[in-house]
Amino acid sequence: MRRLPLVGLLAWLSAWPAGAAAAPPPPVGPSGAAPALPSQLGGDFGSAKVGAWVEYLIADLTRRTTVRVRLAVVERSEAGTWFELAFNMPGMERLIIKTLTKGDARKADAVKRVILRIGNMQPLEIVGGPPAEAAPRFLPAPAGTARRLGQTTVRVPAGSFAAEHHRVESKQGPVESWLSPKLPLFGVVKLKSREHIYELAGMGQDAKTQITGRVGKLDLAALKGAGGAGK
């Protein structure tokens, strides 16, 4: 497993290609390294139960790699709802992005704060710029003709589910989704496009934050201006 000193953070974040073709990465931040997620896995976390989590295996059909992603709602206050995305990516240490949102997490103005952690390194809060630049990225919903194909049983690593099968014909190719209200977050059991397959690998209601201990600072302005490390 590759280890990174803090001074190598920016270079590492810029080097990871997964998802980069789907949406341009922000200038700096962990979302430049992590795969972008489909719009179906984003939205307003304010109505979700604290502790709810889902985990997916994402198969990249072009690169023939697999990424494991865990999405969890971990805290709520008057300031908004904290959710965490944990990425296990080939050849890299685990990346956790903790994001405070108020409103639709897919929109930049809903993102209030972002904290990241790589492996066992100290957690760092993004400062010195718009926090949305370092927040998780969500792909836009596919534009095209949508069809409901009816109820079916779909088998994924988490088990078998009765799900509603939907298909969208878009210019980028068909996008199919299998949805179930039994999931604690957003209901996506399986999603398939020309480039990726997302399959539910686990779910629950007992998530806790994985960002603990003293939180440092990572200054976006300093990184953009000098290519240096955060404080």
One Martini backbone bead per residue (centre of mass of N, CA, C, O) as a GRO file, in nm:
protein
  231
    1MET     BB    1   0.096   0.036   0.023
    2ARG     BB    2   0.070   0.363  -0.029
    3ARG     BB    3   0.263   0.630   0.100
    4LEU     BB    4   0.200   0.972   0.231
    5PRO     BB    5   0.301   1.269   0.256
    6LEU     BB    6   0.177   1.578   0.286
    7VAL     BB    7   0.343   1.702   0.043
    8GLY     BB    8   0.200   1.470  -0.157
    9LEU     BB    9  -0.107   1.522  -0.183
   10LEU     BB   10  -0.162   1.678  -0.447
   11ALA     BB   11  -0.032   1.478  -0.644
   12TRP     BB   12  -0.214   1.239  -0.570
   13LEU     BB   13  -0.492   1.369  -0.635
   14SER     BB   14  -0.410   1.416  -0.947
   15ALA     BB   15  -0.341   1.104  -1.036
   16TRP     BB   16  -0.623   0.992  -1.014
   17PRO     BB   17  -0.842   0.874  -1.278
   18ALA     BB   18  -1.103   0.808  -1.162
   19GLY     BB   19  -1.369   0.980  -1.324
   20ALA     BB   20  -1.236   1.210  -1.501
   21ALA     BB   21  -1.406   1.177  -1.771
   22ALA     BB   22  -1.692   1.257  -1.649
   23ALA     BB   23  -1.548   1.493  -1.471
   24PRO     BB   24  -1.408   1.770  -1.383
   25PRO     BB   25  -1.186   1.856  -1.171
   26PRO     BB   26  -1.091   2.026  -0.932
   27PRO     BB   27  -0.815   2.196  -0.854
   28VAL     BB   28  -0.857   2.071  -0.564
   29GLY     BB   29  -0.876   1.770  -0.394
   30PRO     BB   30  -1.015   1.457  -0.333
   31SER     BB   31  -1.213   1.452  -0.586
   32GLY     BB   32  -0.968   1.422  -0.791
   33ALA     BB   33  -0.925   1.107  -0.693
   34ALA     BB   34  -1.215   1.033  -0.685
   35PRO     BB   35  -1.488   0.900  -0.778
   36ALA     BB   36  -1.761   0.967  -0.933
   37LEU     BB   37  -2.100   0.993  -0.863
   38PRO     BB   38  -2.406   0.925  -0.895
   39SER     BB   39  -2.692   1.108  -0.852
   40GLN     BB   40  -2.849   0.877  -0.688
   41LEU     BB   41  -2.621   0.924  -0.434
   42GLY     BB   42  -2.764   1.202  -0.405
   43GLY     BB   43  -2.868   1.481  -0.183
   44ASP     BB   44  -3.076   1.505   0.090
   45PHE     BB   45  -2.964   1.426   0.422
   46GLY     BB   46  -3.180   1.547   0.630
   47SER     BB   47  -3.385   1.275   0.619
   48ALA     BB   48  -3.178   1.096   0.723
   49LYS     BB   49  -3.058   0.864   0.922
   50VAL     BB   50  -2.858   0.841   1.171
   51GLY     BB   51  -2.637   0.568   1.062
   52ALA     BB   52  -2.673   0.541   0.775
   53TRP     BB   53  -2.571   0.280   0.531
   54VAL     BB   54  -2.371   0.222   0.229
   55GLU     BB   55  -2.227  -0.029   0.002
   56TYR     BB   56  -1.996  -0.038  -0.283
   57LEU     BB   57  -1.926  -0.187  -0.591
   58ILE     BB   58  -1.697  -0.061  -0.843
   59ALA     BB   59  -1.694  -0.121  -1.184
   60ASP     BB   60  -1.441  -0.071  -1.422
   61LEU     BB   61  -1.467  -0.158  -1.755
   62THR     BB   62  -1.211  -0.017  -1.875
   63ARG     BB   63  -0.984  -0.072  -1.634
   64ARG     BB   64  -1.041  -0.320  -1.454
   65THR     BB   65  -1.162  -0.209  -1.178
   66THR     BB   66  -1.208  -0.184  -0.810
   67VAL     BB   67  -1.434  -0.005  -0.593
   68ARG     BB   68  -1.486   0.091  -0.255
   69VAL     BB   69  -1.797   0.229  -0.115
   70ARG     BB   70  -1.889   0.443   0.168
   71LEU     BB   71  -2.211   0.560   0.280
   72ALA     BB   72  -2.267   0.806   0.550
   73VAL     BB   73  -2.456   0.903   0.834
   74VAL     BB   74  -2.316   1.075   1.136
   75GLU     BB   75  -2.443   1.380   1.161
   76ARG     BB   76  -2.646   1.637   1.349
   77SER     BB   77  -2.745   1.985   1.309
   78GLU     BB   78  -2.814   2.312   1.253
   79ALA     BB   79  -2.585   2.319   1.024
   80GLY     BB   80  -2.641   2.004   0.954
   81THR     BB   81  -2.514   1.729   0.756
   82TRP     BB   82  -2.309   1.453   0.803
   83PHE     BB   83  -2.107   1.293   0.557
   84GLU     BB   84  -1.951   0.982   0.441
   85LEU     BB   85  -1.669   0.893   0.232
   86ALA     BB   86  -1.531   0.571   0.153
   87PHE     BB   87  -1.222   0.480  -0.012
   88ASN     BB   88  -1.115   0.185  -0.194
   89MET     BB   89  -0.812   0.188  -0.376
   90PRO     BB   90  -0.595   0.091  -0.594
   91GLY     BB   91  -0.279   0.151  -0.447
   92MET     BB   92  -0.430   0.299  -0.203
   93GLU     BB   93  -0.520   0.470   0.045
   94ARG     BB   94  -0.757   0.550   0.243
   95LEU     BB   95  -1.046   0.757   0.172
   96ILE     BB   96  -1.191   1.032   0.358
   97ILE     BB   97  -1.506   1.215   0.325
   98LYS     BB   98  -1.623   1.493   0.512
   99THR     BB   99  -1.960   1.638   0.492
  100LEU     BB  100  -2.124   1.947   0.514
  101THR     BB  101  -2.481   1.980   0.475
  102LYS     BB  102  -2.744   2.203   0.321
  103GLY     BB  103  -2.908   2.013   0.124
  104ASP     BB  104  -2.803   1.951  -0.186
  105ALA     BB  105  -2.501   1.782  -0.232
  106ARG     BB  106  -2.480   1.848  -0.555
  107LYS     BB  107  -2.453   2.142  -0.448
  108ALA     BB  108  -2.235   2.387  -0.372
  109ASP     BB  109  -2.417   2.561  -0.160
  110ALA     BB  110  -2.448   2.303   0.045
  111VAL     BB  111  -2.148   2.326   0.113
  112LYS     BB  112  -1.969   2.393   0.425
  113ARG     BB  113  -1.780   2.133   0.486
  114VAL     BB  114  -1.438   1.976   0.481
  115ILE     BB  115  -1.300   1.648   0.554
  116LEU     BB  116  -0.987   1.469   0.549
  117ARG     BB  117  -0.858   1.122   0.502
  118ILE     BB  118  -0.542   0.940   0.491
  119GLY     BB  119  -0.544   0.681   0.638
  120ASN     BB  120  -0.343   0.769   0.933
  121MET     BB  121  -0.374   1.048   0.900
  122GLN     BB  122  -0.444   1.353   0.962
  123PRO     BB  123  -0.701   1.537   0.977
  124LEU     BB  124  -0.839   1.771   0.722
  125GLU     BB  125  -0.942   2.094   0.677
  126ILE     BB  126  -1.089   2.290   0.448
  127VAL     BB  127  -0.935   2.595   0.345
  128GLY     BB  128  -0.920   2.894   0.150
  129GLY     BB  129  -1.207   2.806   0.023
  130PRO     BB  130  -1.432   2.641  -0.138
  131PRO     BB  131  -1.553   2.343  -0.020
  132ALA     BB  132  -1.665   2.222  -0.293
  133GLU     BB  133  -1.378   2.161  -0.420
  134ALA     BB  134  -1.355   1.897  -0.198
  135ALA     BB  135  -1.597   1.754  -0.270
  136PRO     BB  136  -1.792   1.538  -0.377
  137ARG     BB  137  -1.878   1.396  -0.683
  138PHE     BB  138  -2.153   1.437  -0.920
  139LEU     BB  139  -2.322   1.317  -1.162
  140PRO     BB  140  -2.525   1.374  -1.396
  141ALA     BB  141  -2.812   1.312  -1.509
  142PRO     BB  142  -2.937   1.138  -1.751
  143ALA     BB  143  -3.023   1.230  -2.075
  144GLY     BB  144  -3.352   1.102  -2.160
  145THR     BB  145  -3.529   0.813  -2.203
  146ALA     BB  146  -3.758   0.688  -1.975
  147ARG     BB  147  -3.800   0.353  -1.828
  148ARG     BB  148  -4.028   0.121  -1.692
  149LEU     BB  149  -3.969  -0.242  -1.637
  150GLY     BB  150  -4.024  -0.329  -1.349
  151GLN     BB  151  -4.036  -0.601  -1.152
  152THR     BB  152  -3.749  -0.747  -0.980
  153THR     BB  153  -3.476  -0.969  -0.929
  154VAL     BB  154  -3.168  -0.883  -0.763
  155ARG     BB  155  -2.822  -0.970  -0.759
  156VAL     BB  156  -2.590  -0.906  -0.497
  157PRO     BB  157  -2.354  -0.905  -0.253
  158ALA     BB  158  -2.598  -0.841  -0.033
  159GLY     BB  159  -2.812  -0.987  -0.224
  160SER     BB  160  -3.159  -1.017  -0.260
  161PHE     BB  161  -3.387  -0.803  -0.459
  162ALA     BB  162  -3.666  -0.619  -0.480
  163ALA     BB  163  -3.700  -0.431  -0.789
  164GLU     BB  164  -3.691  -0.143  -0.978
  165HIS     BB  165  -3.674  -0.116  -1.327
  166HIS     BB  166  -3.456   0.107  -1.507
  167ARG     BB  167  -3.432   0.311  -1.822
  168VAL     BB  168  -3.185   0.512  -1.998
  169GLU     BB  169  -3.167   0.687  -2.302
  170SER     BB  170  -2.855   0.801  -2.415
  171LYS     BB  171  -2.581   0.935  -2.572
  172GLN     BB  172  -2.389   0.751  -2.369
  173GLY     BB  173  -2.603   0.548  -2.314
  174PRO     BB  174  -2.724   0.318  -2.119
  175VAL     BB  175  -2.917   0.338  -1.803
  176GLU     BB  176  -2.936   0.125  -1.525
  177SER     BB  177  -3.182   0.060  -1.258
  178TRP     BB  178  -3.212  -0.064  -0.912
  179LEU     BB  179  -3.488  -0.022  -0.685
  180SER     BB  180  -3.520   0.023  -0.315
  181PRO     BB  181  -3.689   0.106  -0.007
  182LYS     BB  182  -3.501  -0.077   0.196
  183LEU     BB  183  -3.297   0.128   0.188
  184PRO     BB  184  -3.139   0.380   0.385
  185LEU     BB  185  -3.011   0.499   0.097
  186PHE     BB  186  -3.165   0.594  -0.212
  187GLY     BB  187  -3.217   0.276  -0.330
  188VAL     BB  188  -2.949   0.153  -0.461
  189VAL     BB  189  -2.866  -0.161  -0.583
  190LYS     BB  190  -2.827  -0.098  -0.902
  191LEU     BB  191  -2.582   0.019  -1.155
  192LYS     BB  192  -2.572   0.069  -1.523
  193SER     BB  193  -2.321   0.131  -1.759
  194ARG     BB  194  -2.079   0.144  -1.996
  195GLU     BB  195  -1.843   0.186  -1.754
  196HIS     BB  196  -2.036   0.095  -1.500
  197ILE     BB  197  -2.077  -0.093  -1.183
  198TYR     BB  198  -2.321  -0.090  -0.924
  199GLU     BB  199  -2.303  -0.270  -0.604
  200LEU     BB  200  -2.441  -0.392  -0.336
  201ALA     BB  201  -2.256  -0.486  -0.019
  202GLY     BB  202  -2.406  -0.301   0.206
  203MET     BB  203  -2.593  -0.236   0.523
  204GLY     BB  204  -2.721   0.019   0.770
  205GLN     BB  205  -2.762   0.187   1.125
  206ASP     BB  206  -2.434   0.210   1.264
  207ALA     BB  207  -2.291   0.467   1.199
  208LYS     BB  208  -1.966   0.617   1.236
  209THR     BB  209  -1.726   0.817   1.266
  210GLN     BB  210  -1.380   0.825   1.109
  211ILE     BB  211  -1.331   1.115   1.237
  212THR     BB  212  -1.064   1.154   1.457
  213GLY     BB  213  -0.941   1.382   1.644
  214ARG     BB  214  -0.731   1.604   1.543
  215VAL     BB  215  -0.787   1.888   1.333
  216GLY     BB  216  -0.662   2.022   1.067
  217LYS     BB  217  -0.517   2.213   0.791
  218LEU     BB  218  -0.613   2.291   0.442
  219ASP     BB  219  -0.488   2.520   0.208
  220LEU     BB  220  -0.596   2.616  -0.094
  221ALA     BB  221  -0.439   2.875  -0.152
  222ALA     BB  222  -0.156   2.755  -0.103
  223LEU     BB  223  -0.172   2.533  -0.318
  224LYS     BB  224  -0.224   2.716  -0.565
  225GLY     BB  225   0.022   2.922  -0.518
  226ALA     BB  226   0.270   2.689  -0.417
  227GLY     BB  227   0.232   2.372  -0.372
  228GLY     BB  228   0.181   2.323  -0.084
  229ALA     BB  229   0.110   2.267   0.239
  230GLY     BB  230  -0.068   2.245   0.498
  231LYS     BB  231  -0.108   2.319   0.843
   0.00000   0.00000   0.00000
